[in-house]
Short mmCIF file of C-alpha atoms in Angstrom, two decimals:
data_model
loop_
_atom_site.label_atom_id
_atom_site.label_comp_id
_atom_site.label_asym_id
_atom_site.label_seq_id
_atom_site.Cartn_x
_atom_site.Cartn_y
_atom_site.Cartn_z
CA MET A 12 33.55 -32.99 -37.98
CA ALA A 13 30.43 -34.85 -39.10
CA SER A 14 30.99 -37.27 -36.22
CA LEU A 15 31.02 -34.37 -33.75
CA GLY A 16 27.73 -33.06 -35.18
CA PHE A 17 26.20 -36.51 -34.95
CA HIS A 18 27.26 -36.89 -31.30
CA LEU A 19 25.93 -33.44 -30.51
CA LEU A 20 22.61 -34.35 -32.14
CA LEU A 21 22.42 -37.57 -30.08
CA LEU A 22 23.18 -35.60 -26.92
CA LEU A 23 20.42 -33.10 -27.69
CA LEU A 24 17.93 -35.88 -28.46
CA GLY A 25 18.82 -37.64 -25.21
CA ALA A 26 18.38 -34.44 -23.22
CA SER A 27 15.04 -33.68 -24.84
CA ALA A 28 13.85 -37.24 -24.17
CA ALA A 29 14.81 -36.88 -20.51
CA LEU A 30 12.92 -33.62 -20.31
CA ALA A 31 9.93 -35.08 -22.07
CA SER A 32 9.70 -37.91 -19.55
CA LYS A 33 9.30 -35.49 -16.62
CA PRO A 34 5.77 -34.31 -16.01
CA PRO A 35 5.13 -30.62 -16.66
CA LYS A 36 5.54 -28.36 -13.64
CA SER A 37 1.83 -27.51 -13.72
CA GLN A 38 1.01 -31.23 -13.29
CA VAL A 39 3.37 -31.47 -10.32
CA VAL A 40 1.78 -28.36 -8.77
CA LYS A 41 -1.71 -29.75 -9.44
CA CYS A 42 -0.76 -32.93 -7.61
CA ALA A 43 0.59 -30.96 -4.64
CA VAL A 44 -2.62 -28.92 -4.56
CA CYS A 45 -4.77 -32.05 -4.68
CA ARG A 46 -2.96 -33.49 -1.69
CA SER A 47 -3.34 -30.22 0.24
CA LEU A 48 -7.02 -30.00 -0.74
CA ILE A 49 -7.61 -33.43 0.79
CA ASN A 50 -5.75 -32.32 3.94
CA GLU A 51 -7.93 -29.20 4.18
CA LEU A 52 -11.14 -31.19 3.74
CA HIS A 53 -10.11 -33.74 6.38
CA SER A 54 -9.15 -30.94 8.75
CA SER A 55 -12.47 -29.12 8.25
CA ILE A 56 -14.46 -32.32 8.77
CA SER A 57 -12.56 -33.16 11.96
CA GLN A 58 -13.41 -29.75 13.45
CA VAL A 59 -17.16 -30.43 13.37
CA ASP A 60 -18.77 -31.65 16.60
CA PRO A 61 -19.26 -35.41 16.03
CA ARG A 62 -22.60 -35.24 17.87
CA LYS A 63 -24.05 -32.76 15.36
CA LYS A 64 -26.75 -34.45 13.25
CA ILE A 65 -28.97 -33.39 10.35
CA ASN A 66 -32.19 -34.86 9.01
CA VAL A 67 -32.07 -36.25 5.51
CA GLY A 68 -34.54 -38.13 3.43
CA SER A 69 -37.68 -37.59 1.47
CA TYR A 70 -40.05 -34.77 2.14
CA ARG A 71 -42.89 -36.82 0.67
CA ILE A 72 -45.63 -37.90 2.98
CA ASP A 73 -46.50 -41.60 2.95
CA ALA A 74 -50.00 -43.10 3.22
CA ASP A 75 -49.88 -42.81 7.01
CA GLY A 76 -49.14 -39.06 6.80
CA LYS A 77 -45.51 -39.40 7.94
CA GLN A 78 -42.28 -38.29 6.37
CA LYS A 79 -39.42 -40.72 5.92
CA LEU A 80 -36.52 -38.82 7.45
CA SER A 81 -33.40 -40.15 9.06
CA SER A 82 -30.73 -38.48 11.14
CA VAL A 83 -27.10 -38.63 9.97
CA LYS A 84 -23.83 -37.10 11.15
CA TYR A 85 -23.34 -33.62 9.76
CA ALA A 86 -19.55 -34.01 9.44
CA GLY A 87 -18.86 -35.32 5.95
CA SER A 88 -22.53 -35.35 4.95
CA GLU A 89 -23.49 -34.23 1.47
CA LEU A 90 -24.72 -30.88 2.83
CA HIS A 91 -21.51 -30.33 4.80
CA MET A 92 -19.32 -31.24 1.82
CA MET A 93 -21.21 -28.91 -0.53
CA GLU A 94 -20.69 -26.07 1.95
CA LEU A 95 -16.99 -26.89 2.35
CA LEU A 96 -16.34 -27.15 -1.38
CA GLU A 97 -17.72 -23.64 -1.92
CA THR A 98 -14.96 -22.06 0.19
CA VAL A 99 -12.11 -24.57 0.61
CA CYS A 100 -10.02 -23.21 -2.26
CA GLU A 101 -9.85 -19.78 -0.64
CA SER A 102 -7.57 -21.40 1.95
CA MET A 103 -4.95 -21.94 -0.78
CA LYS A 104 -4.07 -18.25 -0.35
CA ASP A 105 -2.45 -19.36 2.90
CA TYR A 106 -0.25 -21.92 1.15
CA ALA A 107 3.08 -21.71 -0.64
CA GLN A 108 5.04 -24.03 -2.88
CA ALA A 109 7.97 -25.69 -1.18
CA ARG A 110 10.30 -28.59 -1.86
CA HIS A 111 10.94 -31.06 0.93
CA LYS A 112 14.67 -31.08 1.69
CA GLU A 113 14.96 -34.86 2.15
CA THR A 114 12.55 -36.24 -0.45
CA GLY A 115 12.69 -33.48 -3.04
CA ARG A 116 8.87 -33.61 -3.24
CA LEU A 117 7.14 -30.41 -4.31
CA GLU A 118 4.33 -29.66 -1.89
CA ALA A 119 1.84 -26.94 -1.19
CA ILE A 120 2.39 -26.21 2.49
CA LYS A 121 0.35 -24.10 4.86
CA LEU A 122 2.19 -20.98 6.00
CA VAL A 123 0.38 -20.58 9.33
CA VAL A 124 -0.74 -23.45 11.55
CA ASN A 125 -2.82 -22.78 14.68
CA GLY A 126 -2.02 -19.07 14.57
CA ALA A 127 1.76 -19.53 14.36
CA MET A 128 4.31 -20.03 11.61
CA ASN A 129 4.27 -23.61 10.32
CA PRO A 130 6.64 -25.55 12.61
CA ARG A 131 7.70 -27.76 9.70
CA PHE A 132 9.24 -24.88 7.68
CA GLY A 133 12.75 -26.11 8.50
CA GLU A 134 12.06 -29.27 6.49
CA TYR A 135 11.38 -27.30 3.28
CA GLU A 136 13.01 -25.00 0.78
CA MET A 137 10.55 -22.41 -0.47
CA VAL A 138 9.96 -22.30 -4.23
CA GLN A 139 9.69 -18.83 -5.70
CA ASP A 140 6.52 -18.45 -7.73
CA PRO A 141 6.21 -15.40 -9.99
CA ASP A 142 2.41 -15.73 -9.85
CA LEU A 143 2.45 -15.40 -6.05
CA ASN A 144 0.91 -18.86 -5.70
CA LYS A 145 -2.28 -17.90 -7.55
CA GLY A 146 -1.84 -21.17 -9.42
CA LEU A 147 -2.52 -23.07 -6.19
CA GLU A 148 -6.00 -21.58 -5.88
CA PHE A 149 -6.60 -22.01 -9.63
CA HIS A 150 -5.71 -25.72 -9.55
CA CYS A 151 -7.83 -26.19 -6.43
CA ASN A 152 -10.86 -24.57 -8.07
CA THR A 153 -10.34 -26.67 -11.19
CA LEU A 154 -10.22 -29.90 -9.17
CA VAL A 155 -13.31 -28.98 -7.15
CA GLU A 156 -15.29 -28.00 -10.24
CA GLU A 157 -14.35 -31.10 -12.23
CA PHE A 158 -14.66 -33.64 -9.40
CA GLU A 159 -17.22 -32.17 -7.00
CA ASP A 160 -19.50 -35.21 -7.11
CA GLU A 161 -16.62 -37.61 -6.56
CA LEU A 162 -15.26 -35.56 -3.63
CA VAL A 163 -18.70 -35.44 -1.99
CA ALA A 164 -19.26 -39.17 -2.50
CA HIS A 165 -15.82 -40.09 -1.16
CA PHE A 166 -16.11 -38.05 2.03
CA ARG A 167 -19.70 -39.10 2.62
CA GLU A 168 -18.37 -42.65 2.93
CA ASN A 169 -14.89 -41.90 4.33
CA ALA A 170 -15.26 -38.75 6.45
CA GLU A 171 -13.29 -40.32 9.28
CA GLY A 172 -10.88 -42.23 7.06
CA ASP A 173 -7.12 -41.94 6.72
CA ILE A 174 -5.75 -38.85 4.93
CA GLU A 175 -3.21 -40.88 2.94
CA ASP A 176 -5.91 -43.31 1.79
CA SER A 177 -8.05 -40.37 0.66
CA GLN A 178 -5.11 -38.80 -1.17
CA GLU A 179 -4.39 -42.10 -2.91
CA ALA A 180 -8.02 -42.62 -3.87
CA LEU A 181 -8.74 -39.08 -5.02
CA CYS A 182 -5.43 -37.67 -6.26
CA TYR A 183 -4.17 -40.77 -8.03
CA GLU A 184 -7.21 -42.84 -8.95
CA VAL A 185 -10.15 -40.43 -9.35
CA THR A 186 -8.69 -37.11 -10.53
CA ASN A 187 -5.41 -38.47 -11.96
CA ALA A 188 -3.82 -35.24 -10.69
CA CYS A 189 -0.83 -37.22 -9.43
CA THR A 190 -0.71 -39.90 -12.11
CA GLY A 191 2.75 -39.87 -13.62
CA VAL A 192 4.20 -37.68 -10.89
CA LYS A 193 4.10 -40.17 -8.01
CA ASP A 194 7.77 -41.00 -8.35
CA GLU A 195 8.60 -37.44 -9.38
CA LEU A 196 7.34 -36.04 -6.10
#
């Protein structure tokens, strides 16, 4: 009888260790939101006319009476990024949690794409969320508030870069939102 109790205790300890090694669901959701946030930012930047420029520089006048201003692309500029970061998390209302059928990865996917239902819905199983996905917007706002400077700096340099590279740099290395859940996703 004592042997049975000992085996049961070992079984419980093993199960709790397995559970402890999985990241908490909120961390997995935060990672999915980070990846979707990067997608949204890339999408918004790509929609700006590449010919649109803004003047940046010092408003001081030098000894010759001239200002030192330069013209830069608006898309991905500091001004553009600050404007985007003020509203980007509102778009998370249009997202839902879903698990990819093949990979098992939890993702935050957009419900409507170009005015129609997301054509990739068949690849996912929707995850019921009792909070009606309010956590997606919460995690997005948290990431933007905590890492605003890093997001602005990254996109200022990489506005036309690869989405996956941006996700790797920001979600894994800068914010650590996906650290420990890379294999889990």
